[in-house]
């Protein structure tokens, strides 16, 4: 779930029209259809990250309140996940693909969503994750030595899901301090110390600090300001100053703001409109911006964004929808059931008379 | 899969056939690589197939790993041949083996190893050109450069890479992968603060909208004082001039405004004597005046108004440090003027400035209602001053 490639297409100019409704049934069909369409070029080119693709699809369905065991072939999926595990405990992005922390977290999230976590040898996976931590607190992505704060998040979240965050196998305090060293002049965070702030990276850093109960390392006012200034005239959010809006930042930024108790620092109504306009009204799915081709990544982030904005709350017909947890990117009831802990700021109530 | 339209999908039978052929070709290459790896045939053809596949699909991380494995195997074959030679005490015999080709002379060995690393650099550069945002391609590039650095020529190899980064940043001045890699190269080369500073100057002058360049400038600016011995206040004054050029040219572009905000935080952090304080206050007054001029020519320029609000807050804080956000009883005291006069003229000015901040925040909420909650936060004393001032007062203001 952590690939922050940026974009270059121009936006569309329909932001003031009444946004469409949420195409629930089309999206359900879309998720099922793309998981069956294995003969497309897109399927080929995403073979290496199938584990994350499956996680995005399952999350889309889970947030829409669907029964994953019935509709998504849970048995086959869980067995496939186990076939992606390597001797050393890590999971690859697909069968025959090398182990990596990115796909290890996705695999754990998939197994948790399927209710199959008991099939995972937790000590073995924890051993893989802890083996990637370096003396400065950072994490390698795999044995080849790339360092990135995305991997810090993946490691901390994985250890929490495994129930081993405080087992002493990883140094949580040092992990948080490394993330803290990636903070910049704008309050944001980059992939390594010194690197530029990026909204996707900020989610992984704020999420990691939240799991490590170290939000004191965040400059909350400054970062909140920078994040709310990601909102563009279209209502959508961009990832860095002077960049195009993209639905995926609805997740990266809203989740960060949620952790900081500042979701209302952006204009929720306009962002909802942007996300809804990115839906494909014929074939389902959500694209990164209006008029573009939908994919499973943006479909999940669009639904998760609407969830964090409270779009489904109290709206008729959405009773079965599940809210998303901003730190663990899993349904809130599942996070509660697994007993996953995090640090989160309370939102400030609106002043009297405000709407 | 970003930036694609439905119309990019294959429509006609010809297009669909072409995609099918592409997929089949791709699968053939993947199959051949996997077969060779499974059967231990890490030969020249294996590397060639990996090169072909990666140029097609630079994000296929396992293939990069396979490639690294193959490179390491090749390097150790060369080293084995060399160490056999090193272990031999029969010089004549070794010379004979070298001439017959079963052993490698040190220089031939070095040449062969160098060639291997050069191939890796060329491959990663091809892949970066195909996908400039490919994480594994950038990582492979750094991996090869770091491992092979001495063989590749040490500093001159780094200089070559620095030039390469400059070329990539000409194509996309915001590529954060490239900037991060460049940062690593510059560190390894031990580039001076001045050289780094000048590079960001060039990028900013090319395009005031280059936020990435402003970011790196924020990193190198303190080094200009610490390493290059520049006078902090002179530097600050020059930097503020640069921001004025940018903000009068592109007032709606946010890049410069974030840097401007940072500069004043940096100035504040460096203020630790009475004469510093006076300088800092004068800078703030001058900035407020400049921003006022900009607001006159650029009516409804939200960024100038926000900057003016924050500069005014800084000035009020400097004149009359306020350890706590306003509470009901403080307001009462201020209304009576008691707390203000006690601290002298500076505090009278502080009171006036604070009063004007309230009006500014209210006006901003009207000008830019999308960020109304943020202006309310600032008005209530919430801080965005960053730097060393990260003292938890942001949370305090939320309560």
XYZ file of C-alpha atoms in Angstrom:
754
model
C 0.000 0.000 0.000
C 2.999 2.253 -0.020
C 3.993 3.336 -3.496
C 3.971 7.094 -3.887
C 4.597 7.607 -7.578
C 3.422 11.082 -8.522
C 1.379 12.080 -11.489
C 1.218 14.459 -14.368
C -2.242 14.553 -15.971
C -4.367 17.715 -16.014
C -7.496 17.759 -13.846
C -11.035 17.882 -15.191
C -13.205 20.942 -14.779
C -16.488 19.672 -13.375
C -15.958 20.368 -9.685
C -18.995 22.579 -9.200
C -21.601 20.147 -10.540
C -23.550 18.085 -7.985
C -21.396 14.981 -7.338
C -22.855 11.566 -8.156
C -23.890 9.140 -5.431
C -21.697 6.238 -4.326
C -21.927 3.348 -6.837
C -21.785 0.551 -4.290
C -23.016 -2.309 -6.478
C -20.756 -1.321 -9.395
C -17.731 -1.244 -7.109
C -18.556 -4.647 -5.673
C -18.774 -6.061 -9.193
C -15.559 -4.258 -10.141
C -13.552 -5.824 -7.313
C -14.856 -9.315 -8.151
C -14.269 -8.806 -11.883
C -10.689 -7.588 -11.699
C -9.729 -10.399 -9.354
C -10.883 -12.804 -12.070
C -9.429 -10.989 -15.098
C -5.983 -12.515 -15.174
C -5.260 -12.123 -18.883
C -4.817 -8.350 -19.057
C -1.583 -6.419 -19.422
C -2.353 -4.609 -16.142
C -2.588 -7.933 -14.324
C 0.807 -8.944 -15.713
C 2.462 -5.665 -14.774
C 1.167 -5.854 -11.188
C 2.096 -9.502 -10.678
C 4.912 -8.526 -8.282
C 2.586 -6.694 -5.884
C -0.388 -9.060 -5.998
C -0.338 -9.415 -2.195
C -1.024 -5.696 -1.788
C -3.573 -5.845 -4.619
C -5.473 -8.562 -2.783
C -5.349 -6.514 0.405
C -6.762 -3.430 -1.383
C -9.568 -5.518 -2.904
C -10.452 -7.213 0.367
C -10.427 -3.890 2.207
C -12.725 -2.313 -0.365
C -15.154 -5.189 0.106
C -14.755 -5.252 3.909
C -15.497 -1.522 4.247
C -18.595 -2.034 2.080
C -19.699 -4.588 4.662
C -19.339 -7.622 2.402
C -18.810 -11.151 3.661
C -15.231 -11.853 2.560
C -15.384 -15.556 3.364
C -18.410 -16.040 1.106
C -17.613 -13.704 -1.744
C -13.843 -13.705 -2.050
C -12.886 -17.390 -1.847
C -11.244 -17.076 1.552
C -9.945 -20.657 1.673
C -8.044 -20.419 -1.606
C -6.740 -16.956 -0.788
C -5.390 -17.960 2.615
C -3.636 -20.984 1.134
C -2.141 -18.795 -1.588
C -0.863 -16.321 1.032
C 0.847 -19.169 2.864
C 2.477 -20.300 -0.382
C 4.015 -16.810 -0.671
C 5.878 -17.191 2.626
C 9.595 -17.939 2.585
C 11.809 -20.006 4.861
C 13.015 -16.903 6.685
C 9.459 -15.908 7.630
C 8.904 -13.035 5.193
C 6.237 -12.982 2.482
C 6.702 -12.185 -1.189
C 4.370 -10.120 -3.352
C 3.288 -13.311 -5.107
C 4.232 -16.963 -5.378
C 7.876 -17.274 -6.355
C 8.566 -13.617 -5.564
C 11.160 -12.641 -2.974
C 10.229 -11.783 0.621
C 9.852 -8.083 1.426
C 8.522 -6.123 4.393
C 5.924 -4.382 2.170
C 4.296 -7.688 1.267
C 4.811 -9.184 4.708
C 2.523 -6.497 6.131
C 0.033 -6.961 3.276
C 0.033 -10.735 3.899
C -0.675 -10.240 7.613
C -3.444 -7.754 6.807
C -4.993 -10.197 4.318
C -4.864 -13.064 6.820
C -6.373 -10.838 9.518
C -9.195 -9.797 7.169
C -9.871 -13.443 6.295
C -9.840 -14.445 9.977
C -6.927 -16.772 9.252
C -4.136 -15.219 11.338
C -3.891 -18.407 13.390
C -2.389 -20.162 10.387
C 0.624 -17.839 10.540
C 3.685 -18.814 12.612
C 3.948 -15.511 14.456
C 7.419 -16.005 15.917
C 8.799 -16.822 12.513
C 7.393 -13.672 10.915
C 8.453 -11.543 13.885
C 11.946 -12.956 13.462
C 11.988 -11.829 9.846
C 10.779 -8.328 10.711
C 13.145 -7.828 13.637
C 16.070 -9.045 11.523
C 15.529 -6.046 9.238
C 16.009 -3.397 11.945
C 19.281 -1.475 11.838
C 21.301 0.030 14.684
C 19.947 3.533 13.952
C 16.378 2.271 14.409
C 15.548 2.215 10.680
C 14.413 -0.868 8.768
C 15.657 -2.481 5.587
C 12.905 -3.443 3.152
C 14.560 -6.794 2.585
C 18.008 -8.371 2.670
C 19.276 -5.998 -0.044
C 19.453 -3.002 2.230
C 17.080 -0.294 0.993
C 16.057 1.987 3.901
C 12.799 3.957 3.868
C 10.330 5.186 6.489
C 7.652 3.174 4.655
C 9.431 0.119 6.013
C 9.368 1.518 9.552
C 5.586 1.682 9.355
C 5.343 -1.807 7.843
C 7.567 -3.225 10.581
C 5.712 -1.579 13.461
C 2.283 -2.422 12.077
C 3.350 -6.029 11.379
C 4.712 -6.467 14.887
C 1.495 -5.055 16.359
C -0.673 -7.412 14.280
C 1.560 -10.289 15.371
C 1.007 -9.219 18.989
C 4.760 -8.756 19.386
C 5.207 -4.991 19.381
C 6.394 -4.923 22.979
C 8.136 -8.292 22.911
C 11.523 -6.589 22.863
C 12.344 -8.157 19.493
C 12.452 -4.732 17.879
C 13.541 -1.457 19.482
C 10.332 0.573 19.248
C 11.834 3.718 20.764
C 14.739 3.746 18.318
C 12.365 3.037 15.455
C 10.376 6.140 16.445
C 13.506 8.253 16.830
C 14.627 7.366 13.329
C 11.254 8.462 11.961
C 11.564 11.660 14.014
C 14.899 12.393 12.300
C 13.057 12.423 8.951
C 11.002 15.482 9.964
C 11.427 18.566 7.790
C 11.083 22.361 7.826
C 7.419 22.046 6.826
C 6.530 19.595 9.597
C 6.298 16.758 7.068
C 8.429 13.659 6.730
C 10.515 12.117 3.954
C 11.724 8.624 3.118
C 15.107 9.061 4.845
C 16.627 11.859 6.970
C 17.046 14.892 4.750
C 14.587 13.811 2.054
C 11.636 15.967 1.012
C 8.218 15.721 2.669
C 5.580 13.767 0.821
C 2.014 13.120 1.944
C 2.265 9.363 1.396
C 5.451 9.210 3.389
C 3.833 11.375 6.069
C 1.107 8.786 6.601
C 3.700 6.058 7.117
C 5.658 8.263 9.549
C 2.703 9.575 11.537
C 1.212 6.055 11.537
C 4.507 4.583 12.726
C 4.788 7.205 15.488
C 1.186 6.568 16.484
C 1.840 2.814 16.831
C 5.071 3.597 18.720
C 3.078 6.012 20.946
C 5.491 8.786 20.035
C 3.285 11.488 18.539
C 5.264 14.038 20.560
C 7.789 13.834 17.696
C 5.206 15.415 15.371
C 4.968 19.206 15.041
C 1.212 18.946 15.034
C 0.205 22.514 14.212
C 2.726 22.950 11.400
C 2.084 19.518 9.874
C -1.685 19.975 10.147
C -1.378 23.268 8.274
C 0.820 21.764 5.536
C -1.547 18.814 5.127
C -4.695 20.926 4.889
C -2.962 23.085 2.263
C -2.791 19.955 0.066
C -6.448 20.561 -0.830
C -6.759 21.873 -4.391
C -9.497 23.925 -6.041
C -11.002 20.676 -7.372
C -11.588 19.644 -3.747
C -9.104 16.788 -4.140
C -5.822 16.521 -2.256
C -2.311 16.526 -3.700
C 0.783 14.921 -2.199
C 3.184 17.872 -2.330
C 2.908 21.607 -3.073
C 2.187 22.503 -6.705
C 1.188 18.940 -7.682
C -2.057 17.519 -9.079
C -4.802 16.171 -6.818
C -5.127 12.400 -6.623
C -7.636 10.175 -4.807
C -4.926 8.183 -3.026
C -4.028 11.237 -0.944
C -7.571 11.187 0.403
C -6.272 8.247 2.376
C -2.688 9.308 3.129
C -3.707 12.785 4.273
C -7.051 12.112 5.910
C -5.600 9.264 7.952
C -2.735 11.525 9.112
C -5.167 14.318 9.973
C -7.422 11.819 11.745
C -4.493 10.722 13.928
C -3.786 14.401 14.690
C -7.474 15.092 15.409
C -7.677 17.571 12.521
C -9.840 15.995 9.798
C -12.009 19.117 9.873
C -9.029 21.249 8.790
C -9.920 20.313 5.218
C -13.214 20.954 3.436
C -14.815 17.518 3.708
C -17.783 18.252 1.444
C -15.532 19.274 -1.447
C -13.251 16.293 -0.986
C -16.240 13.923 -0.957
C -17.339 15.501 -4.232
C -13.901 14.973 -5.755
C -13.748 11.302 -4.753
C -17.294 10.636 -5.992
C -16.455 12.259 -9.344
C -13.515 9.862 -9.703
C -15.883 6.865 -9.819
C -16.391 4.995 -13.077
C -20.160 5.241 -13.541
C -20.251 2.436 -16.126
C -17.876 -0.258 -14.968
C -17.292 0.591 -11.295
C -14.031 1.287 -9.526
C -12.418 4.619 -8.632
C -9.617 6.372 -10.551
C -6.944 8.760 -9.264
C -8.790 11.684 -10.863
C -12.002 12.245 -12.818
C -12.037 10.658 -16.259
C -9.064 8.351 -15.719
C -8.929 4.581 -15.633
C -10.034 3.028 -12.329
C -7.790 0.624 -10.454
C -8.022 -1.369 -7.234
C -5.514 0.836 -5.364
C -7.579 4.008 -5.863
C -10.835 2.136 -5.388
C -9.787 1.186 -1.857
C -8.319 4.611 -1.055
C -11.443 6.341 -2.357
C -13.742 4.208 -0.206
C -11.439 4.579 2.812
C -11.357 8.355 2.281
C -15.158 8.538 2.156
C -15.232 6.441 5.324
C -12.887 8.808 7.200
C -15.005 11.737 6.016
C -18.068 10.071 7.550
C -19.833 9.860 4.177
C -21.476 6.532 5.041
C -22.395 7.452 8.635
C -26.131 7.519 9.164
C -26.795 7.463 5.399
C -29.640 5.162 4.429
C -28.552 1.837 2.976
C -25.046 1.886 4.447
C -25.769 0.311 7.832
C -23.543 -2.668 7.112
C -20.545 -0.518 6.108
C -17.536 -0.675 8.455
C -15.462 2.370 9.447
C -11.731 2.258 8.694
C -9.001 2.607 11.321
C -6.655 5.463 10.340
C -3.523 3.859 11.787
C -3.811 0.202 10.828
C -5.846 0.609 7.611
C -8.141 -2.202 8.712
C -11.838 -2.120 9.665
C -12.285 -0.650 13.156
C -14.091 -3.743 14.544
C -11.182 -5.941 13.416
C -8.636 -3.573 15.013
C -10.624 -3.811 18.251
C -10.913 -7.565 18.019
C -7.143 -7.896 17.500
C -6.522 -5.474 20.371
C -4.301 -3.194 18.248
C -3.248 -0.066 20.122
C -2.254 3.343 18.817
C -2.006 6.962 19.901
C -4.547 9.376 18.467
C -5.487 12.985 19.249
C -9.062 13.885 20.074
C -10.653 16.234 17.562
C -11.362 19.733 18.844
C -15.106 20.446 19.013
C -16.470 23.119 16.694
C -17.115 26.477 18.357
C -20.735 27.291 19.184
C -22.703 28.474 16.163
C -20.303 26.948 13.596
C -21.597 24.488 11.010
C -1.177 2.540 -12.947
C -1.456 6.304 -12.890
C -2.451 8.763 -15.587
C -4.286 6.336 -17.852
C -7.637 6.695 -19.589
C -10.109 4.031 -20.586
C -9.372 4.904 -24.188
C -5.789 3.720 -23.573
C -7.096 0.165 -23.220
C -6.876 -1.950 -26.382
C -10.039 -1.422 -28.467
C -9.629 -2.965 -31.923
C -8.784 -6.578 -32.691
C -5.312 -5.491 -33.861
C -4.647 -3.650 -30.608
C -5.874 -6.595 -28.565
C -3.678 -8.989 -30.542
C -0.706 -6.706 -30.004
C -1.302 -6.725 -26.237
C -1.648 -10.516 -26.270
C 1.667 -10.803 -28.106
C 3.283 -8.432 -25.611
C 1.999 -10.495 -22.675
C 3.126 -13.735 -24.255
C 6.595 -12.317 -24.935
C 6.818 -11.007 -21.380
C 5.773 -14.355 -19.926
C 8.309 -16.151 -22.109
C 11.147 -14.016 -20.772
C 9.978 -14.430 -17.160
C 9.669 -18.195 -17.699
C 13.147 -18.467 -19.213
C 14.694 -16.495 -16.327
C 12.967 -18.596 -13.703
C 13.967 -21.814 -15.454
C 17.615 -20.780 -15.627
C 17.642 -19.721 -11.987
C 15.997 -22.979 -10.868
C 18.555 -25.009 -12.796
C 21.544 -22.958 -11.670
C 22.431 -21.558 -15.106
C 23.564 -18.078 -14.067
C 25.378 -17.481 -17.324
C 25.733 -14.512 -19.658
C 22.388 -15.265 -21.280
C 20.706 -15.232 -17.849
C 21.961 -11.726 -17.173
C 20.970 -10.647 -20.634
C 17.422 -11.948 -20.109
C 17.221 -10.148 -16.773
C 18.340 -6.939 -18.440
C 15.669 -7.323 -21.099
C 12.924 -8.008 -18.558
C 13.911 -5.160 -16.246
C 13.996 -2.673 -19.120
C 10.398 -3.754 -19.830
C 9.291 -3.753 -16.201
C 11.594 -1.829 -13.826
C 9.332 -2.345 -10.793
C 9.701 -6.115 -10.734
C 11.739 -6.115 -7.510
C 12.548 -9.853 -7.405
C 14.172 -9.588 -10.826
C 16.495 -6.892 -9.448
C 17.360 -9.282 -6.626
C 18.085 -12.058 -9.143
C 20.267 -9.626 -11.015
C 22.215 -8.762 -7.860
C 22.680 -12.464 -7.121
C 24.063 -12.985 -10.612
C 26.415 -10.028 -10.246
C 27.723 -11.271 -6.906
C 28.237 -14.764 -8.326
C 30.175 -13.340 -11.240
C 32.312 -11.158 -8.983
C 33.173 -14.057 -6.725
C 34.150 -16.202 -9.725
C 36.607 -13.500 -10.705
C 37.869 -13.135 -7.135
C 38.289 -16.903 -6.766
C 40.532 -16.958 -9.785
C 42.535 -14.111 -8.286
C 42.874 -15.585 -4.788
C 44.119 -18.871 -6.214
C 46.829 -16.829 -7.779
C 47.516 -14.934 -4.538
C 47.842 -18.213 -2.623
C 50.416 -19.616 -5.024
C 54.073 -19.192 -4.024
C 55.273 -20.342 -7.391
C 55.479 -17.084 -9.332
C 56.477 -18.754 -12.578
C 53.587 -21.155 -12.398
C 51.149 -18.324 -11.765
C 52.524 -16.335 -14.666
C 52.081 -19.383 -16.862
C 48.494 -19.835 -15.709
C 47.797 -16.171 -16.351
C 49.115 -16.380 -19.876
C 47.175 -19.593 -20.507
C 44.002 -17.858 -19.272
C 43.145 -20.046 -16.259
C 44.171 -17.298 -13.829
C 43.529 -13.578 -13.944
C 46.176 -10.936 -13.500
C 45.206 -8.230 -10.962
C 44.669 -5.586 -13.605
C 42.563 -7.858 -15.816
C 40.557 -8.838 -12.776
C 39.939 -5.213 -11.866
C 38.954 -4.413 -15.420
C 36.474 -7.280 -15.469
C 34.930 -6.272 -12.177
C 34.727 -2.663 -13.256
C 32.944 -3.705 -16.426
C 30.367 -5.607 -14.387
C 29.582 -2.556 -12.265
C 29.420 -0.313 -15.317
C 26.847 -2.647 -16.836
C 24.743 -2.407 -13.684
C 24.874 1.377 -13.730
C 23.905 1.445 -17.401
C 21.010 -0.939 -16.791
C 19.663 1.018 -13.825
C 19.945 4.284 -15.755
C 17.976 2.798 -18.674
C 15.302 1.644 -16.253
C 15.166 4.986 -14.444
C 14.696 6.669 -17.820
C 11.786 4.331 -18.492
C 10.282 4.862 -15.040
C 11.925 7.759 -13.136
C 9.893 6.842 -10.035
C 10.924 3.203 -9.800
C 12.114 2.545 -6.248
C 14.030 -0.688 -7.035
C 15.774 0.819 -10.088
C 17.087 3.721 -7.975
C 18.124 1.338 -5.242
C 19.996 -0.895 -7.684
C 21.794 2.147 -9.051
C 22.981 3.154 -5.599
C 23.838 -0.444 -4.728
C 26.093 -0.831 -7.751
C 27.698 2.592 -7.352
C 28.424 2.082 -3.660
C 29.825 -1.442 -4.018
C 31.885 -0.702 -7.079
C 32.884 2.826 -6.181
C 36.680 2.352 -6.030
C 36.784 0.304 -9.215
C 34.559 2.803 -10.971
C 36.950 5.634 -10.214
C 35.912 6.864 -6.770
C 35.284 10.581 -6.739
C 35.135 10.902 -10.519
C 32.398 8.244 -10.587
C 30.464 10.191 -7.980
C 30.938 13.373 -9.985
C 29.555 11.558 -13.011
C 26.529 10.527 -11.026
C 26.022 14.055 -9.735
C 25.921 15.247 -13.345
C 23.468 12.472 -14.152
C 21.208 13.649 -11.317
C 21.394 17.196 -12.686
C 20.247 15.887 -16.073
C 17.333 13.994 -14.538
C 16.359 17.047 -12.506
C 16.290 19.077 -15.724
C 13.622 16.659 -16.977
C 11.684 16.684 -13.705
C 12.836 19.110 -11.036
C 10.536 17.531 -8.461
C 11.586 13.871 -8.664
C 12.098 13.076 -4.978
C 13.875 9.807 -5.770
C 16.476 11.707 -7.725
C 16.870 14.427 -5.107
C 17.342 11.812 -2.363
C 19.935 9.996 -4.453
C 21.688 13.257 -5.219
C 21.827 14.015 -1.503
C 23.623 10.702 -0.928
C 26.099 11.326 -3.755
C 26.842 14.849 -2.510
C 27.478 13.528 0.996
C 29.826 10.850 -0.281
C 31.693 13.459 -2.305
C 31.861 15.798 0.647
C 30.424 18.669 -1.395
C 30.708 21.963 0.435
C 27.726 23.814 1.806
C 28.419 26.532 -0.770
C 28.284 24.084 -3.704
C 25.034 22.621 -2.440
C 23.587 26.050 -1.785
C 24.472 27.217 -5.298
C 22.786 24.180 -6.834
C 19.502 25.010 -5.102
C 19.899 28.659 -6.155
C 20.099 27.553 -9.796
C 17.047 25.325 -9.472
C 15.011 28.039 -7.742
C 15.992 30.718 -10.250
C 15.005 28.383 -13.071
C 11.613 27.924 -11.475
C 10.325 29.639 -8.332
C 7.816 26.818 -8.037
C 10.465 24.186 -7.311
C 9.467 23.219 -3.782
C 12.012 20.378 -3.741
C 14.811 22.905 -4.195
C 13.454 25.048 -1.351
C 13.332 21.945 0.819
C 17.004 21.154 0.219
C 17.880 24.794 0.726
C 16.303 24.579 4.180
C 18.757 21.755 4.931
C 21.860 23.498 3.625
C 21.161 26.965 5.051
C 22.263 26.158 8.647
C 25.407 24.558 7.174
C 26.240 27.861 5.474
C 26.658 29.340 8.952
C 28.170 26.337 10.727
C 30.542 25.111 8.015
C 31.063 27.995 5.629
C 31.156 30.647 8.358
C 28.598 32.997 6.804
C 27.047 35.675 8.947
C 23.654 34.430 9.977
C 21.861 37.780 9.744
C 23.367 38.725 6.396
C 22.412 35.334 5.019
C 18.903 35.751 6.346
C 18.592 39.157 4.745
C 19.759 37.766 1.362
C 17.363 34.856 1.651
C 14.444 37.130 2.458
C 15.317 39.182 -0.651
C 15.173 35.996 -2.705
C 11.753 35.139 -1.288
C 10.512 38.646 -2.049
C 11.532 38.216 -5.693
C 9.650 34.931 -5.818
C 6.533 36.076 -3.988
C 6.135 39.221 -6.089
C 6.595 37.130 -9.249
C 4.386 34.156 -8.309
C 2.303 35.214 -5.303
C -0.164 32.333 -5.630
C 2.543 29.666 -5.709
C 2.895 28.143 -2.270
C 6.505 26.909 -2.553
C 8.144 30.180 -1.581
C 5.681 30.859 1.221
C 6.668 27.704 3.097
C 10.322 28.635 2.758
C 9.594 32.167 3.931
C 7.846 30.755 6.998
C 10.849 28.523 7.671
C 13.306 31.436 7.366
C 11.573 33.371 10.094
C 11.471 30.317 12.359
C 15.192 29.872 11.712
C 15.780 33.531 12.584
C 13.775 33.160 15.776
C 15.716 30.045 16.797
C 18.995 31.909 16.388
C 17.897 34.846 18.507
C 19.643 34.512 21.850
C 20.944 37.950 22.826
C 19.432 41.401 23.269
C 20.973 42.750 20.062
C 19.721 39.632 18.219
C 16.245 40.275 19.556
C 16.294 43.824 18.273
C 17.464 42.644 14.858
C 14.822 39.956 14.770
C 12.075 42.434 15.687
C 13.260 44.845 13.007
C 13.257 42.069 10.429
C 9.697 41.199 11.400
C 8.600 44.835 11.068
C 10.273 45.070 7.661
C 8.630 41.812 6.555
C 5.244 43.057 7.697
C 5.764 46.219 5.621
C 6.833 44.251 2.525
C 3.855 41.927 2.869
C 1.593 44.936 3.244
C 2.903 46.269 -0.088
C 2.292 42.929 -1.752
C -1.258 42.796 -0.399
C -1.883 46.234 -1.882
C -0.888 45.139 -5.386
C -2.165 41.556 -5.113
C -5.571 42.006 -3.543
C -6.979 38.795 -2.055
C -3.609 37.032 -2.112
C -4.294 34.551 0.623
C -0.676 33.494 1.086
C 0.466 37.050 1.701
C -2.337 37.528 4.221
C -1.446 34.314 6.066
C 2.212 35.313 6.109
C 1.314 38.731 7.469
C -0.784 37.157 10.192
C 2.032 34.823 11.210
C 4.695 37.546 11.026
C 2.512 39.723 13.238
C 2.087 36.889 15.709
C 5.822 36.385 15.792
C 6.320 40.095 16.416
C 3.805 40.118 19.250
C 5.490 37.053 20.757
C 8.910 38.655 20.452
C 7.778 41.919 22.044
C 5.874 40.243 24.797
C 6.596 36.531 25.171
C 3.376 34.808 25.972
C 3.945 31.433 27.601
C 0.267 30.444 27.563
C -2.599 30.688 25.094
C -5.243 33.257 25.979
C -7.752 32.291 28.633
C -10.825 34.098 29.934
C -9.000 35.762 32.841
C -6.106 36.917 30.604
C -8.565 38.626 28.304
C -10.023 40.499 31.247
C -6.587 41.703 32.292
C -5.768 42.804 28.747
C -9.042 44.679 28.429
C -8.068 46.686 31.476
C -4.653 47.246 29.962
C -2.997 46.228 33.267
C -0.782 43.415 31.993
C 0.318 45.435 28.980
C 1.564 48.669 30.487
C 3.589 46.892 33.155
C 6.119 45.735 30.560
C 6.630 49.110 28.913
C 6.278 50.448 25.338
C 7.138 47.140 23.640
C 4.104 45.599 25.217
C 1.830 48.377 24.041
C 2.959 47.614 20.529
C 2.468 43.911 21.255
C -1.095 44.538 22.326
C -1.834 46.473 19.141
C -0.248 43.810 16.988
C -2.237 41.091 18.722
C -5.430 43.030 18.187
C -4.655 43.351 14.471
C -4.031 39.569 14.298
C -7.616 38.936 15.362
C -8.908 41.006 12.489
C -6.549 39.300 10.053
C -7.651 35.801 11.070
C -11.288 36.755 10.654
C -10.617 38.261 7.210
C -8.707 35.144 6.139
C -11.596 32.905 7.134
C -13.732 34.885 4.697
C -11.086 34.999 1.962
C -10.255 31.303 2.248
C -13.154 29.531 3.996
C -11.772 26.109 3.024
C -9.148 26.539 5.768
C -11.362 28.258 8.326
C -10.568 25.736 11.055
C -6.862 26.375 10.650
C -7.259 30.150 10.965
C -9.368 29.606 14.037
C -6.556 27.479 15.494
C -4.041 30.264 14.838
C -6.327 32.899 16.246
C -6.708 30.901 19.451
C -2.926 30.951 19.864
C -2.074 27.627 18.226
C 1.462 27.634 16.941
C 2.886 26.627 13.595
C 6.285 28.106 14.324
C 8.051 24.730 14.123
C 11.802 24.556 14.725
C 12.980 24.604 18.307
C 9.678 26.078 19.305
C 8.030 22.670 19.116
C 7.102 22.899 22.752
C 3.731 21.212 22.798
C 1.888 24.513 22.698
C -0.029 23.325 19.650
C -1.748 20.762 21.772
C -2.191 23.283 24.533
C -4.161 25.518 22.187
C -6.424 22.655 21.194
C -7.708 22.310 24.737
